[in-house]
Short mmCIF file of C-alpha atoms and ligand atoms in Angstrom, two decimals:
data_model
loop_
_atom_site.label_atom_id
_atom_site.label_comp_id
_atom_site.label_asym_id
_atom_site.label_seq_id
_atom_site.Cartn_x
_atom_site.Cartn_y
_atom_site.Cartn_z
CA UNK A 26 8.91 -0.92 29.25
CA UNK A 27 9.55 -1.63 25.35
CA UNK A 28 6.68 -0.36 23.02
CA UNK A 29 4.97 -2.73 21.65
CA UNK A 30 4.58 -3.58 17.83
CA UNK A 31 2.07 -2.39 15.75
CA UNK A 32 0.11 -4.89 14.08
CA UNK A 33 -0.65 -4.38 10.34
CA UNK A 34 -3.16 -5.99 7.51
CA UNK A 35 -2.05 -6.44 4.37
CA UNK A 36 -4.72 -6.78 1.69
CA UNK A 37 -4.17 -8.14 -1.38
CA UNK A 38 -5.97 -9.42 -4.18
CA UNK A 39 -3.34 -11.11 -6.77
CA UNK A 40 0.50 -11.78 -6.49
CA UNK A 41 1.61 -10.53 -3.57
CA UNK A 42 5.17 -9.19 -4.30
CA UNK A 43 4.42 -6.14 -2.16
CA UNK A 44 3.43 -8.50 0.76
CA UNK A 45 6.89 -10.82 -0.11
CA UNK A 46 8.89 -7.33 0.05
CA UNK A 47 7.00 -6.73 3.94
CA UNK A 48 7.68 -10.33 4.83
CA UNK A 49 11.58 -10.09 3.82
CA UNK A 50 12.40 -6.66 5.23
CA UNK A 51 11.13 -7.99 8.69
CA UNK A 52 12.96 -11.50 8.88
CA UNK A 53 15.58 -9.23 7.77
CA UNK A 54 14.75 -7.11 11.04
CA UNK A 55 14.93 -3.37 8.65
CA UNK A 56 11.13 -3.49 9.57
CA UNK A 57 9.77 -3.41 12.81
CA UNK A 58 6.17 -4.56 12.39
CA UNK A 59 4.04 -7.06 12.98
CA UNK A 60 1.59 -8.72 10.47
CA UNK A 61 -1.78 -9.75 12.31
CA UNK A 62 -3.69 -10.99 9.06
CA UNK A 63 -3.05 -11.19 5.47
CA UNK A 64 -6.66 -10.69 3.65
CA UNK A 65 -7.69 -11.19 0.37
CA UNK A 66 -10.84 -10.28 -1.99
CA UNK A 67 -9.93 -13.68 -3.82
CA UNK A 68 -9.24 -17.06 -2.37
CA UNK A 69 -6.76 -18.24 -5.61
CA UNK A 70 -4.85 -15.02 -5.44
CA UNK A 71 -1.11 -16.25 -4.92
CA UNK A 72 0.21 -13.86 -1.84
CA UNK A 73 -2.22 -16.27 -0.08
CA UNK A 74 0.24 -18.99 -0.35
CA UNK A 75 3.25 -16.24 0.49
CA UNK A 76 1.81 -15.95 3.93
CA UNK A 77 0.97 -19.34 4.81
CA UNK A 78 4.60 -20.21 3.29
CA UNK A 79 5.74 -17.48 6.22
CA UNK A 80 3.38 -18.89 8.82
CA UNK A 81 0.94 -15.87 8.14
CA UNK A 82 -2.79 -16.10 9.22
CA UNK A 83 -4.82 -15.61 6.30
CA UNK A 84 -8.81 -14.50 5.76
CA UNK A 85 -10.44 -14.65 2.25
CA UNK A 86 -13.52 -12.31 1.85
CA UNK A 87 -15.33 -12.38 -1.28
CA UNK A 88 -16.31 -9.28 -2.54
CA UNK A 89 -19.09 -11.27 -4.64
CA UNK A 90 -20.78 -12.16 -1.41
CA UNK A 91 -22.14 -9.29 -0.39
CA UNK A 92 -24.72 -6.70 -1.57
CA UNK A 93 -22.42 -4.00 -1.84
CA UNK A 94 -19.26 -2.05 -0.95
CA UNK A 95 -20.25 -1.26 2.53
CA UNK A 96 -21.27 -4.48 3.41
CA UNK A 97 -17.84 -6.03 2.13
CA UNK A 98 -16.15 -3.82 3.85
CA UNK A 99 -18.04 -3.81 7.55
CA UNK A 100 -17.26 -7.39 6.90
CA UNK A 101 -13.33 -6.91 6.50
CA UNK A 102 -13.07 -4.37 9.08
CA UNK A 103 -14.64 -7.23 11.36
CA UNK A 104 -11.64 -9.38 10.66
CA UNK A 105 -9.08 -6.56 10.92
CA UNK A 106 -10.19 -6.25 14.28
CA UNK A 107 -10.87 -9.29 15.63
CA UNK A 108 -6.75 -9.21 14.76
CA UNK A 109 -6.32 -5.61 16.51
CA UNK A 110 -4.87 -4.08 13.77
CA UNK A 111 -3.23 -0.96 14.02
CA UNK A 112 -2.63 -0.15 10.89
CA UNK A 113 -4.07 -1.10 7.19
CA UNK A 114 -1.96 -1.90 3.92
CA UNK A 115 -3.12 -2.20 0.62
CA UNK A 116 -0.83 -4.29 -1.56
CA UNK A 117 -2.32 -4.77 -4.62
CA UNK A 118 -5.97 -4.87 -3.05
CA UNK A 119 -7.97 -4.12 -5.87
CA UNK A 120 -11.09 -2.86 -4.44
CA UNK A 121 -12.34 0.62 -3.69
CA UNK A 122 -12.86 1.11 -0.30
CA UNK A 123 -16.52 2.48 1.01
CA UNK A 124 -16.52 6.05 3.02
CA UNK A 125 -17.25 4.10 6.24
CA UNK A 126 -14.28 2.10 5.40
CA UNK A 127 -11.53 4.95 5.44
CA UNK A 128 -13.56 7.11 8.36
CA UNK A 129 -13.37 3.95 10.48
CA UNK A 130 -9.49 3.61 10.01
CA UNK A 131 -8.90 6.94 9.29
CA UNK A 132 -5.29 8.17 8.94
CA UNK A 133 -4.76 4.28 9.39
CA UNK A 134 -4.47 3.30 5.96
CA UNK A 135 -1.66 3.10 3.10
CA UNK A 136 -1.86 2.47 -0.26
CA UNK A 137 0.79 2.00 -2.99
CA UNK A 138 -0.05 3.12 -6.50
CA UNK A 139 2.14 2.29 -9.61
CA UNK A 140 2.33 5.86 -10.71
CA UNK A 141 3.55 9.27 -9.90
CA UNK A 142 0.74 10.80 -8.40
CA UNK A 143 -1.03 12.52 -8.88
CA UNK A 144 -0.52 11.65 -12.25
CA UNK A 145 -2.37 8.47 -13.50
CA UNK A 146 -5.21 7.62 -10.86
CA UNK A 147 -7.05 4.79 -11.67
CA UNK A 148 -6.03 1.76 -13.84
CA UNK A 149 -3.77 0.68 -16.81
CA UNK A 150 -0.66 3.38 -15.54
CA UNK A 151 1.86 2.13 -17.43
CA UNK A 152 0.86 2.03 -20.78
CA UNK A 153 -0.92 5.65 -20.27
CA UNK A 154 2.77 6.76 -19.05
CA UNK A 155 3.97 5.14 -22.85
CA UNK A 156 1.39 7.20 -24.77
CA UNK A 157 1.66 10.33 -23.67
CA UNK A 158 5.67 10.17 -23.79
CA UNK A 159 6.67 10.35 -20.55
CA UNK A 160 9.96 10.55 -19.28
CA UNK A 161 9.43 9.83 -15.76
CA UNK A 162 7.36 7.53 -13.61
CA UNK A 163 7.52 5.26 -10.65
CA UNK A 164 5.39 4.78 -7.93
CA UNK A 165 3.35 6.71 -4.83
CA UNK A 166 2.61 5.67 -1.25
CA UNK A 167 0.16 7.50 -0.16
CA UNK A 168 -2.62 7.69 2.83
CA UNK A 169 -5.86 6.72 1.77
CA UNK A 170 -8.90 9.18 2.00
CA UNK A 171 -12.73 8.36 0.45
CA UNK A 172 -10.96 9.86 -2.90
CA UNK A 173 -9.58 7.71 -5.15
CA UNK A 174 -5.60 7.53 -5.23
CA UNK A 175 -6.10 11.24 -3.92
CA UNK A 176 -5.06 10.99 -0.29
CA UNK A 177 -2.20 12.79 1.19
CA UNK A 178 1.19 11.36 -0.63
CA UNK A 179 3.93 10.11 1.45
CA UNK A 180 6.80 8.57 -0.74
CA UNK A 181 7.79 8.29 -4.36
CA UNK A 182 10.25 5.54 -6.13
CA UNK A 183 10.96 7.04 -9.85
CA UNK A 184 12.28 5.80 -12.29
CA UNK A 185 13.57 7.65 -16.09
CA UNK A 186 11.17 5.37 -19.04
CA UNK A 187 13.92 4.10 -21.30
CA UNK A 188 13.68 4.35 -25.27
CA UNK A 189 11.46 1.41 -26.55
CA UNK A 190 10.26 0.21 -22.98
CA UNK A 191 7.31 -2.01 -23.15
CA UNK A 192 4.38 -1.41 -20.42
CA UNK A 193 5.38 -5.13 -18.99
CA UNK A 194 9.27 -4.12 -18.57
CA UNK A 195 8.51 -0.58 -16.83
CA UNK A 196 5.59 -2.67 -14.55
CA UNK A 197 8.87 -4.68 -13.30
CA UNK A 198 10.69 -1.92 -13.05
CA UNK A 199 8.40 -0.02 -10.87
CA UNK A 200 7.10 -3.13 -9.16
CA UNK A 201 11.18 -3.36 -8.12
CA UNK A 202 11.12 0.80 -6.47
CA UNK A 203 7.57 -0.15 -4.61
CA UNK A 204 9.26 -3.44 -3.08
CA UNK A 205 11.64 -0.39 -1.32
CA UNK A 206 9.58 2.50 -1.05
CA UNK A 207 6.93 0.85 0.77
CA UNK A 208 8.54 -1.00 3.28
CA UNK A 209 10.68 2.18 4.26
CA UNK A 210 7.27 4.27 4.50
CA UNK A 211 6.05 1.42 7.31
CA UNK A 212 8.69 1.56 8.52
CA UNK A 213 8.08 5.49 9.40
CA UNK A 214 5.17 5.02 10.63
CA UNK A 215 5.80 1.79 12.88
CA UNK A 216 8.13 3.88 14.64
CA UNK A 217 6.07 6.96 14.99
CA UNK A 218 7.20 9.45 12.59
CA UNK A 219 4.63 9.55 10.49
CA UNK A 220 1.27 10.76 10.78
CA UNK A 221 -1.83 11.81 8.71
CA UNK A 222 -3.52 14.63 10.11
CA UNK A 223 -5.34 17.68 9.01
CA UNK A 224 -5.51 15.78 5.31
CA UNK A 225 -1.73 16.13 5.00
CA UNK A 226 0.97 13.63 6.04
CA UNK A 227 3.39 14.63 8.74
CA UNK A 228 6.89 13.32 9.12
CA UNK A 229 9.30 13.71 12.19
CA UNK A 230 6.25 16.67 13.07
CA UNK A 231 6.50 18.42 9.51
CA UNK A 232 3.96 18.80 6.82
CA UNK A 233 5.23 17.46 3.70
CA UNK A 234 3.93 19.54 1.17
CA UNK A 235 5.26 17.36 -1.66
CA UNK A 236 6.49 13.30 -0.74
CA UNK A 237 9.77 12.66 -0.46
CA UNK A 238 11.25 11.03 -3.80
CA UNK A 239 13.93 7.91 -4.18
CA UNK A 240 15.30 7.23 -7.67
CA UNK A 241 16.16 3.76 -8.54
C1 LIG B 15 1.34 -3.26 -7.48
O1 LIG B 15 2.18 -2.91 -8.54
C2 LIG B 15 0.54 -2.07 -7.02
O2 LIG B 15 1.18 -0.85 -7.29
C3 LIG B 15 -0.71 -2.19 -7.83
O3 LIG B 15 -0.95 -3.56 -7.92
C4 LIG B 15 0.28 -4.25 -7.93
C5 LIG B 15 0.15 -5.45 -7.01
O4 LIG B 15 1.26 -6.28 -7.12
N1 LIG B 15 -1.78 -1.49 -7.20
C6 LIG B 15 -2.73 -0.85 -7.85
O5 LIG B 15 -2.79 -0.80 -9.06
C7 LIG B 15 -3.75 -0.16 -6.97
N2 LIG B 15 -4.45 0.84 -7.71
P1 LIG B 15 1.56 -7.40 -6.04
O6 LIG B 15 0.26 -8.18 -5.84
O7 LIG B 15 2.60 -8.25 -6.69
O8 LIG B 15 2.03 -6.74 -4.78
#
């Protein structure tokens, strides 16, 4: 009997490219997954109109709506699995999630960041990497815990800043690694190889004490 296909979320809250990249790589067939639901926090972000254009469905939840995180959220996670999702992607989903949130999909949920973390939590990681000089950066897949861009790190794309880079120019440039490196980390876990357990992330039944790096 052939296993059958996990079923992902992808939340998003603006563009979408992240989602695009998931909805390429499996028409292309390199990613075995399904996608149950695309979700958004706002109903004119544009990966809306990605997944309808791929035949997606799609759920708007505004964040406004509600009293507060948890509330948002129990309201989400009512969506997710009404859809019986196994497992939760954040693509661009700009909202912190509530404690209740990550405990009730815990170890379920990836994130991608647009920095090497744990450098650069938070917002604005570009330009930061530009001030202080940096000569690397890239971006982190990581599972999500209650702390911020602090959960177990799975996979870095990095990338050397080149001499006079603008902020906009590296935020393509990284936006390019992320369209790989998360895909390929799915991709690990839709087939079973990767875990998070303990607070660390296993692959292949190894704890990865630092995440595996790509250079683009
Ligand atoms: C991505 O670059 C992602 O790394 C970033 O938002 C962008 C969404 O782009 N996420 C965060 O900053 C989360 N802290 P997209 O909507 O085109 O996929």
């Amino acid at each position: 009997m052939s296993k059958q296909r996990n079923r992902a979320a992808i939340l998003i809250s603006g563009s979408g490219s992240n989602l695009q990249s998931f909805i390429d790589h499996i028409e292309r067939r390199e990613l075995d997954l399904d996608i149950a639901v695309v979700l958004s926090n706002r109903a004119d972000a544009f990966g809306l109109q990605r997944a309808a254009d791929a035949g997606l469905p799609t759920a708007v939840v505004a964040h406004g709506d509600f009293p507060g995180r948890e509330a948002f959220d129990r309201a989400v996670a009512g969506i997710l699995d009404e859809h019986e999702v196994d497992l939760v992607i954040l693509a661009g989903f700009m909202r912190i999630l509530s404690p209740w949130f990550v405990q009730h999909y815990a170890g379920r949920v990836l994130n991608v960041h647009p920095a090497l973390l744990p450098a650069y939590p938070g917002l604005d990681t570009h330009q930061r990497v530009l001030d202080a000089g940096d000569r690397w950066h890239g971006s982190t897949v990581h599972f999500v815990t209650e702390e911020l861009d602090a959960g177990p790190l799975v996979l870095q794309g990095r990338i050397a800043v080149r001499d006079g880079e603008t902020a906009a120019e590296l935020a393509t440039r990284v936006q390019a690694a992320e369209h790989r490196i998360y895909p390929e980390c799915a991709a690990l876990y839709a087939a079973g190889r990767l875990q998070m357990r303990d607070n660390a992330a296993w692959l292949d039944g190894e704890k990865l004490e630092k995440p595996l790096v790509r250079d683009f």
